[in-house]
Amino acid sequence: MENNNNNNNNNTNYNNANSDNNNNNTNNNSANNNNDNNNKCNKYNIKNKILLAPMEDITNISYRILALRKGVDLTFTEMIPADFIVKAEMEKSLIQSKIYEKLKTNKEDKSFVQIFGNDANIIAKAASILEKEDFEGIDINMGCPALKIVKNNSGSKILTNLELLEEILSKTRNAIKKPLSVKIRLGFEEENYLDVIKIAEKYVDFITIHARLRTQGYSGTADWDAIKKAKSISKVPIVGNGDVKSIEDAKKKIKEGYCDAVMIGRESYRNMNLFEGKNQITKEESKELIMEYYELWKKYSPDDIFKLRFFIQWTYKTKNIKDLRREINFLKDEKEIMNLLEKY
């Protein structure tokens, strides 16, 4: 991926032609935009237009690499507090900190690093620090619904303060040359995503939208018509997120003009093979996934037993999964954990 400090440059990594809202030319423009997007995606190896969502305690380097091997084009790290990055850098303690685990990457990894906070200067400084790492770009979280994040006036709470939102994006854009993206929701308590897009498109290379309000959490149904409306007015690519459970569904949404790419999250840890187009996997296939993840885990996160337990608990397909989940929580030895696959 190329570095780019000018959001209006037509060669940015994810930039596409602006949507033309002239009703008389809708079909022709749609076809032209789709072709243009395909060319740009192919140029930057975004062939499938499938992204892996950032997920706390889940999208570690082992998980991201496995997803990339299965066909994902781009992944995102777990969410990282911007103020922690700045403080650790000042104290020269970043490598020794626990948060450094989330910053592990390598040549096989293709990820944006996601940060969050409520201070524009700190977020911009953190982005400039992280730009030195081997990530493809910087993503700012403005969509997290978690109460502890919202109480800190971060995540989706930023959507209630558009002046702060613009300050964060503007200062971060000026601080880095690598691609910049933002992840949002339709709004906090009320929809205001169209207003957010008009601000964000001035600074970012693409916008990811989770099609729910913050107050919905992950309940109800994702509003993909809202994402389609967002795409129709946005000058930068829109990545849709929410309730996509198969590659077929993702490709259909892209083909029908709902979005330029699709981000998949929770469904991936139930079935990583969905990125290969397999909506159902057998017990043996799930065991193969676990073994592949296990090898990556041993290389990158051997001290974090939680990550291994979590992956097995959600990935393994067995009739006695409830029993396995209950038993595995008491195990701290990796060999004992892996032996459960034979027991169940």
CSV table of C-alpha atoms in Angstrom, one decimal:
chain,number,residue,atom,x,y,z
A,1,MET,CA,0.0,0.0,0.0
A,2,GLU,CA,1.2,3.5,-0.7
A,3,ASN,CA,1.6,6.4,1.7
A,4,ASN,CA,-0.5,9.4,0.9
A,5,ASN,CA,-0.9,12.7,2.7
A,6,ASN,CA,-3.5,14.1,0.3
A,7,ASN,CA,-7.0,12.8,0.6
A,8,ASN,CA,-8.0,14.4,-2.7
A,9,ASN,CA,-5.3,12.5,-4.7
A,10,ASN,CA,-7.0,9.9,-6.9
A,11,ASN,CA,-4.2,7.4,-6.2
A,12,THR,CA,-4.9,7.0,-2.5
A,13,ASN,CA,-5.2,3.4,-1.5
A,14,TYR,CA,-8.9,3.1,-1.3
A,15,ASN,CA,-10.1,6.3,-3.0
A,16,ASN,CA,-12.8,6.0,-5.7
A,17,ALA,CA,-14.6,8.2,-8.0
A,18,ASN,CA,-17.1,10.5,-6.3
A,19,SER,CA,-20.7,9.3,-6.6
A,20,ASP,CA,-22.8,11.2,-9.1
A,21,ASN,CA,-26.3,11.9,-7.8
A,22,ASN,CA,-27.8,12.9,-11.1
A,23,ASN,CA,-30.8,10.6,-11.3
A,24,ASN,CA,-30.7,10.6,-15.1
A,25,ASN,CA,-27.3,9.0,-15.1
A,26,THR,CA,-27.5,6.7,-12.0
A,27,ASN,CA,-27.1,3.4,-13.8
A,28,ASN,CA,-24.2,4.5,-16.0
A,29,ASN,CA,-22.4,6.2,-13.1
A,30,SER,CA,-22.9,3.1,-10.9
A,31,ALA,CA,-21.3,0.9,-13.5
A,32,ASN,CA,-18.4,3.3,-14.0
A,33,ASN,CA,-17.8,3.6,-10.2
A,34,ASN,CA,-17.9,-0.2,-9.8
A,35,ASN,CA,-15.3,-0.6,-12.6
A,36,ASP,CA,-13.1,2.1,-11.1
A,37,ASN,CA,-13.3,0.6,-7.6
A,38,ASN,CA,-12.4,-2.8,-9.0
A,39,ASN,CA,-9.3,-1.4,-10.7
A,40,LYS,CA,-8.2,0.4,-7.6
A,41,CYS,CA,-8.8,-2.6,-5.4
A,42,ASN,CA,-6.9,-4.9,-7.7
A,43,LYS,CA,-4.0,-2.4,-7.9
A,44,TYR,CA,-3.6,-2.6,-4.1
A,45,ASN,CA,-4.4,-6.3,-3.8
A,46,ILE,CA,-7.8,-5.6,-2.3
A,47,LYS,CA,-9.2,-8.2,-4.7
A,48,ASN,CA,-12.0,-9.7,-2.5
A,49,LYS,CA,-12.9,-6.4,-0.9
A,50,ILE,CA,-13.2,-8.3,2.4
A,51,LEU,CA,-11.8,-6.8,5.7
A,52,LEU,CA,-11.5,-8.3,9.1
A,53,ALA,CA,-13.0,-6.1,11.9
A,54,PRO,CA,-11.0,-5.0,14.9
A,55,MET,CA,-12.1,-7.0,17.9
A,56,GLU,CA,-10.9,-6.6,21.5
A,57,ASP,CA,-9.0,-9.6,22.8
A,58,ILE,CA,-9.4,-11.4,19.5
A,59,THR,CA,-7.6,-9.8,16.5
A,60,ASN,CA,-4.1,-10.4,17.7
A,61,ILE,CA,-1.4,-11.1,15.2
A,62,SER,CA,-2.0,-14.8,15.0
A,63,TYR,CA,-5.7,-14.3,14.4
A,64,ARG,CA,-5.0,-11.6,11.7
A,65,ILE,CA,-2.5,-13.8,9.9
A,66,LEU,CA,-4.9,-16.7,9.8
A,67,ALA,CA,-7.6,-14.5,8.4
A,68,LEU,CA,-5.3,-13.2,5.7
A,69,ARG,CA,-4.4,-16.7,4.7
A,70,LYS,CA,-8.0,-17.5,4.4
A,71,GLY,CA,-8.6,-14.7,1.9
A,72,VAL,CA,-9.2,-11.5,3.9
A,73,ASP,CA,-7.6,-8.5,2.2
A,74,LEU,CA,-7.0,-6.2,5.2
A,75,THR,CA,-7.2,-6.6,9.0
A,76,PHE,CA,-7.2,-4.3,12.0
A,77,THR,CA,-5.5,-4.6,15.4
A,78,GLU,CA,-7.3,-4.6,18.7
A,79,MET,CA,-8.3,-1.1,19.8
A,80,ILE,CA,-5.4,0.7,21.5
A,81,PRO,CA,-5.7,3.8,23.8
A,82,ALA,CA,-3.8,6.7,22.2
A,83,ASP,CA,-2.8,8.2,25.5
A,84,PHE,CA,-1.1,5.0,26.5
A,85,ILE,CA,1.0,5.1,23.3
A,86,VAL,CA,2.1,8.7,24.0
A,87,LYS,CA,2.9,8.0,27.6
A,88,ALA,CA,4.8,4.8,26.8
A,89,GLU,CA,6.8,6.6,24.1
A,90,MET,CA,7.7,9.4,26.5
A,91,GLU,CA,8.8,6.9,29.1
A,92,LYS,CA,10.6,4.8,26.5
A,93,SER,CA,8.7,1.8,27.8
A,94,LEU,CA,6.5,0.9,24.8
A,95,ILE,CA,8.3,-2.4,24.1
A,96,GLN,CA,8.1,-3.4,27.7
A,97,SER,CA,4.4,-2.6,28.1
A,98,LYS,CA,1.5,-5.0,27.9
A,99,ILE,CA,0.0,-3.0,25.1
A,100,TYR,CA,3.0,-3.9,22.9
A,101,GLU,CA,1.4,-7.3,22.4
A,102,LYS,CA,-1.3,-5.7,20.3
A,103,LEU,CA,1.4,-4.0,18.2
A,104,LYS,CA,3.1,-7.1,17.0
A,105,THR,CA,3.3,-7.4,13.2
A,106,ASN,CA,5.4,-8.9,10.5
A,107,LYS,CA,5.7,-9.1,6.7
A,108,GLU,CA,2.8,-11.6,6.4
A,109,ASP,CA,0.5,-9.3,8.4
A,110,LYS,CA,-1.4,-6.6,6.5
A,111,SER,CA,-3.1,-4.5,9.1
A,112,PHE,CA,-4.2,-1.0,10.1
A,113,VAL,CA,-3.5,-0.2,13.7
A,114,GLN,CA,-6.7,1.1,15.5
A,115,ILE,CA,-6.5,3.8,18.2
A,116,PHE,CA,-9.0,5.6,20.3
A,117,GLY,CA,-9.2,8.6,22.7
A,118,ASN,CA,-10.9,11.9,23.3
A,119,ASP,CA,-8.0,14.4,22.8
A,120,ALA,CA,-7.1,15.4,19.3
A,121,ASN,CA,-3.5,16.3,20.1
A,122,ILE,CA,-2.9,13.0,21.8
A,123,ILE,CA,-4.5,11.0,19.1
A,124,ALA,CA,-2.5,12.8,16.4
A,125,LYS,CA,0.7,12.2,18.4
A,126,ALA,CA,-0.1,8.5,18.9
A,127,ALA,CA,-0.7,8.2,15.2
A,128,SER,CA,2.6,9.8,14.4
A,129,ILE,CA,4.4,7.4,16.8
A,130,LEU,CA,2.6,4.3,15.4
A,131,GLU,CA,3.3,5.4,11.8
A,132,LYS,CA,6.9,4.3,12.3
A,133,GLU,CA,5.7,0.7,12.9
A,134,ASP,CA,5.1,-1.7,10.0
A,135,PHE,CA,1.3,-1.2,9.7
A,136,GLU,CA,-0.5,-0.3,6.5
A,137,GLY,CA,-2.2,2.7,8.0
A,138,ILE,CA,-4.0,4.2,11.1
A,139,ASP,CA,-7.6,3.7,11.9
A,140,ILE,CA,-9.5,5.8,14.5
A,141,ASN,CA,-12.3,4.2,16.5
A,142,MET,CA,-15.4,6.4,16.7
A,143,GLY,CA,-17.9,3.6,17.0
A,144,CYS,CA,-17.1,1.4,20.0
A,145,PRO,CA,-20.4,1.1,22.1
A,146,ALA,CA,-18.7,-0.3,25.3
A,147,LEU,CA,-19.8,1.7,28.4
A,148,LYS,CA,-16.3,2.0,29.8
A,149,ILE,CA,-15.1,3.6,26.5
A,150,VAL,CA,-18.2,5.9,26.2
A,151,LYS,CA,-17.8,7.1,29.8
A,152,ASN,CA,-14.4,8.3,28.8
A,153,ASN,CA,-15.9,10.3,26.0
A,154,SER,CA,-14.2,8.1,23.5
A,155,GLY,CA,-15.4,5.6,20.8
A,156,SER,CA,-19.0,6.2,19.7
A,157,LYS,CA,-19.3,9.1,22.1
A,158,ILE,CA,-17.3,11.2,19.7
A,159,LEU,CA,-20.2,11.1,17.3
A,160,THR,CA,-22.1,13.5,19.6
A,161,ASN,CA,-19.4,16.2,19.3
A,162,LEU,CA,-18.8,16.9,15.6
A,163,GLU,CA,-16.4,19.8,16.4
A,164,LEU,CA,-14.1,17.4,18.3
A,165,LEU,CA,-14.6,14.7,15.6
A,166,GLU,CA,-13.3,17.1,13.0
A,167,GLU,CA,-10.4,18.3,15.1
A,168,ILE,CA,-9.3,14.7,15.7
A,169,LEU,CA,-9.4,13.8,12.0
A,170,SER,CA,-7.8,17.0,10.9
A,171,LYS,CA,-4.9,16.9,13.3
A,172,THR,CA,-4.3,13.2,12.7
A,173,ARG,CA,-4.3,13.7,8.9
A,174,ASN,CA,-1.7,16.5,9.2
A,175,ALA,CA,0.4,14.3,11.5
A,176,ILE,CA,0.8,11.3,9.3
A,177,LYS,CA,1.5,10.3,5.7
A,178,LYS,CA,0.2,6.8,5.8
A,179,PRO,CA,-3.5,6.1,5.0
A,180,LEU,CA,-6.0,7.1,7.6
A,181,SER,CA,-9.5,5.6,8.1
A,182,VAL,CA,-12.2,6.0,10.7
A,183,LYS,CA,-14.8,3.5,12.0
A,184,ILE,CA,-18.2,4.9,13.0
A,185,ARG,CA,-21.8,4.0,13.7
A,186,LEU,CA,-25.0,5.5,12.4
A,187,GLY,CA,-25.0,7.7,15.4
A,188,PHE,CA,-25.1,7.7,19.2
A,189,GLU,CA,-28.8,7.9,20.1
A,190,GLU,CA,-29.9,9.5,16.9
A,191,GLU,CA,-28.6,9.0,13.3
A,192,ASN,CA,-26.1,11.7,12.2
A,193,TYR,CA,-23.8,9.5,10.0
A,194,LEU,CA,-24.4,11.7,6.9
A,195,ASP,CA,-23.1,14.7,8.8
A,196,VAL,CA,-20.2,12.7,10.0
A,197,ILE,CA,-19.3,11.5,6.5
A,198,LYS,CA,-19.3,15.1,5.1
A,199,ILE,CA,-16.7,15.9,7.7
A,200,ALA,CA,-14.7,12.7,7.6
A,201,GLU,CA,-14.3,12.5,3.9
A,202,LYS,CA,-12.2,15.6,3.9
A,203,TYR,CA,-9.5,13.8,5.9
A,204,VAL,CA,-9.7,10.0,5.6
A,205,ASP,CA,-9.0,7.5,2.8
A,206,PHE,CA,-12.1,5.4,3.7
A,207,ILE,CA,-14.9,5.2,6.2
A,208,THR,CA,-16.2,2.0,7.9
A,209,ILE,CA,-19.7,2.1,9.1
A,210,HIS,CA,-21.3,-0.3,11.6
A,211,ALA,CA,-24.9,-0.1,10.7
A,212,ARG,CA,-26.4,0.4,14.1
A,213,LEU,CA,-26.7,3.2,16.7
A,214,ARG,CA,-24.6,3.1,19.8
A,215,THR,CA,-27.7,2.5,21.9
A,216,GLN,CA,-28.4,-0.7,19.9
A,217,GLY,CA,-25.1,-2.3,20.8
A,218,TYR,CA,-25.2,-5.4,18.7
A,219,SER,CA,-29.0,-6.0,19.1
A,220,GLY,CA,-31.6,-5.7,16.4
A,221,THR,CA,-30.7,-5.7,12.7
A,222,ALA,CA,-28.0,-3.8,10.9
A,223,ASP,CA,-29.5,-1.1,8.7
A,224,TRP,CA,-27.8,-1.7,5.3
A,225,ASP,CA,-30.1,0.8,3.6
A,226,ALA,CA,-28.3,3.5,5.6
A,227,ILE,CA,-25.0,2.2,4.4
A,228,LYS,CA,-26.2,2.4,0.8
A,229,LYS,CA,-27.3,6.0,1.4
A,230,ALA,CA,-23.9,6.8,2.9
A,231,LYS,CA,-22.2,5.4,-0.2
A,232,SER,CA,-24.4,7.5,-2.5
A,233,ILE,CA,-23.1,10.8,-0.9
A,234,SER,CA,-19.5,9.9,0.1
A,235,LYS,CA,-16.5,11.1,-1.8
A,236,VAL,CA,-14.4,8.3,-0.3
A,237,PRO,CA,-15.1,4.5,-0.2
A,238,ILE,CA,-17.5,3.2,2.3
A,239,VAL,CA,-16.9,-0.1,4.1
A,240,GLY,CA,-20.1,-1.7,5.4
A,241,ASN,CA,-20.2,-3.7,8.6
A,242,GLY,CA,-22.9,-5.5,10.5
A,243,ASP,CA,-24.6,-9.0,10.4
A,244,VAL,CA,-22.7,-10.3,7.3
A,245,LYS,CA,-22.3,-14.0,7.8
A,246,SER,CA,-21.1,-15.2,4.4
A,247,ILE,CA,-18.9,-14.2,1.5
A,248,GLU,CA,-21.9,-14.6,-0.8
A,249,ASP,CA,-23.8,-12.0,1.2
A,250,ALA,CA,-20.8,-9.7,1.3
A,251,LYS,CA,-20.3,-9.9,-2.5
A,252,LYS,CA,-24.0,-9.3,-3.1
A,253,LYS,CA,-23.9,-6.1,-1.0
A,254,ILE,CA,-20.9,-4.8,-3.0
A,255,LYS,CA,-22.5,-5.8,-6.3
A,256,GLU,CA,-25.8,-4.1,-5.5
A,257,GLY,CA,-24.1,-0.9,-4.5
A,258,TYR,CA,-24.5,-0.9,-0.8
A,259,CYS,CA,-20.8,-0.3,-0.2
A,260,ASP,CA,-17.3,-0.5,-1.7
A,261,ALA,CA,-16.1,-3.3,0.6
A,262,VAL,CA,-17.4,-5.3,3.5
A,263,MET,CA,-16.0,-5.8,7.0
A,264,ILE,CA,-16.7,-9.0,8.9
A,265,GLY,CA,-16.2,-9.5,12.6
A,266,ARG,CA,-18.0,-11.8,15.0
A,267,GLU,CA,-18.8,-14.4,12.5
A,268,SER,CA,-15.1,-15.0,11.8
A,269,TYR,CA,-14.4,-16.6,15.1
A,270,ARG,CA,-17.3,-19.0,14.7
A,271,ASN,CA,-16.0,-20.1,11.3
A,272,MET,CA,-12.8,-18.7,9.9
A,273,ASN,CA,-13.3,-20.7,6.7
A,274,LEU,CA,-16.2,-18.5,5.7
A,275,PHE,CA,-13.6,-16.3,4.1
A,276,GLU,CA,-13.0,-19.2,1.7
A,277,GLY,CA,-16.7,-19.4,1.0
A,278,LYS,CA,-17.4,-22.3,3.4
A,279,ASN,CA,-20.5,-21.4,5.4
A,280,GLN,CA,-20.4,-24.7,7.3
A,281,ILE,CA,-17.4,-26.6,8.5
A,282,THR,CA,-16.9,-30.1,9.8
A,283,LYS,CA,-15.4,-31.1,13.1
A,284,GLU,CA,-12.2,-32.1,11.3
A,285,GLU,CA,-12.0,-28.8,9.5
A,286,SER,CA,-12.4,-26.9,12.7
A,287,LYS,CA,-9.6,-29.0,14.3
A,288,GLU,CA,-7.4,-28.1,11.3
A,289,LEU,CA,-8.1,-24.4,11.9
A,290,ILE,CA,-7.3,-24.7,15.6
A,291,MET,CA,-4.0,-26.5,14.8
A,292,GLU,CA,-3.0,-23.7,12.3
A,293,TYR,CA,-3.9,-21.1,14.9
A,294,TYR,CA,-2.0,-23.0,17.6
A,295,GLU,CA,1.2,-22.9,15.6
A,296,LEU,CA,0.9,-19.1,15.1
A,297,TRP,CA,0.0,-18.7,18.8
A,298,LYS,CA,3.1,-20.5,19.9
A,299,LYS,CA,5.2,-18.2,17.8
A,300,TYR,CA,3.6,-14.9,18.7
A,301,SER,CA,1.6,-15.2,22.0
A,302,PRO,CA,2.7,-18.3,24.0
A,303,ASP,CA,2.3,-16.4,27.3
A,304,ASP,CA,-1.4,-15.5,26.7
A,305,ILE,CA,-3.4,-18.7,27.3
A,306,PHE,CA,-6.7,-16.8,27.0
A,307,LYS,CA,-6.2,-16.3,23.3
A,308,LEU,CA,-5.8,-20.0,22.7
A,309,ARG,CA,-8.7,-21.0,24.9
A,310,PHE,CA,-11.0,-18.4,23.2
A,311,PHE,CA,-10.2,-19.6,19.7
A,312,ILE,CA,-10.9,-23.2,20.6
A,313,GLN,CA,-14.1,-22.4,22.5
A,314,TRP,CA,-15.6,-20.7,19.5
A,315,THR,CA,-14.0,-22.5,16.6
A,316,TYR,CA,-14.2,-26.2,17.6
A,317,LYS,CA,-17.3,-28.0,16.2
A,318,THR,CA,-18.3,-30.8,18.6
A,319,LYS,CA,-21.6,-31.9,20.0
A,320,ASN,CA,-20.2,-31.5,23.5
A,321,ILE,CA,-19.0,-27.9,23.0
A,322,LYS,CA,-20.7,-26.6,26.3
A,323,ASP,CA,-18.8,-29.2,28.3
A,324,LEU,CA,-15.5,-28.3,26.5
A,325,ARG,CA,-16.0,-24.6,27.1
A,326,ARG,CA,-16.7,-25.2,30.8
A,327,GLU,CA,-13.6,-27.5,31.3
A,328,ILE,CA,-11.2,-25.4,29.2
A,329,ASN,CA,-11.7,-22.4,31.4
A,330,PHE,CA,-9.9,-24.1,34.3
A,331,LEU,CA,-6.8,-25.1,32.2
A,332,LYS,CA,-3.7,-23.1,32.0
A,333,ASP,CA,-1.3,-25.5,30.4
A,334,GLU,CA,-1.3,-25.5,26.6
A,335,LYS,CA,-0.8,-29.3,26.3
A,336,GLU,CA,-3.8,-30.0,28.5
A,337,ILE,CA,-5.8,-27.6,26.5
A,338,MET,CA,-4.9,-29.2,23.2
A,339,ASN,CA,-5.6,-32.6,24.6
A,340,LEU,CA,-9.2,-31.6,25.0
A,341,LEU,CA,-9.6,-31.8,21.2
A,342,GLU,CA,-9.1,-35.6,21.5
A,343,LYS,CA,-11.4,-35.9,24.5
A,344,TYR,CA,-14.2,-34.1,22.8
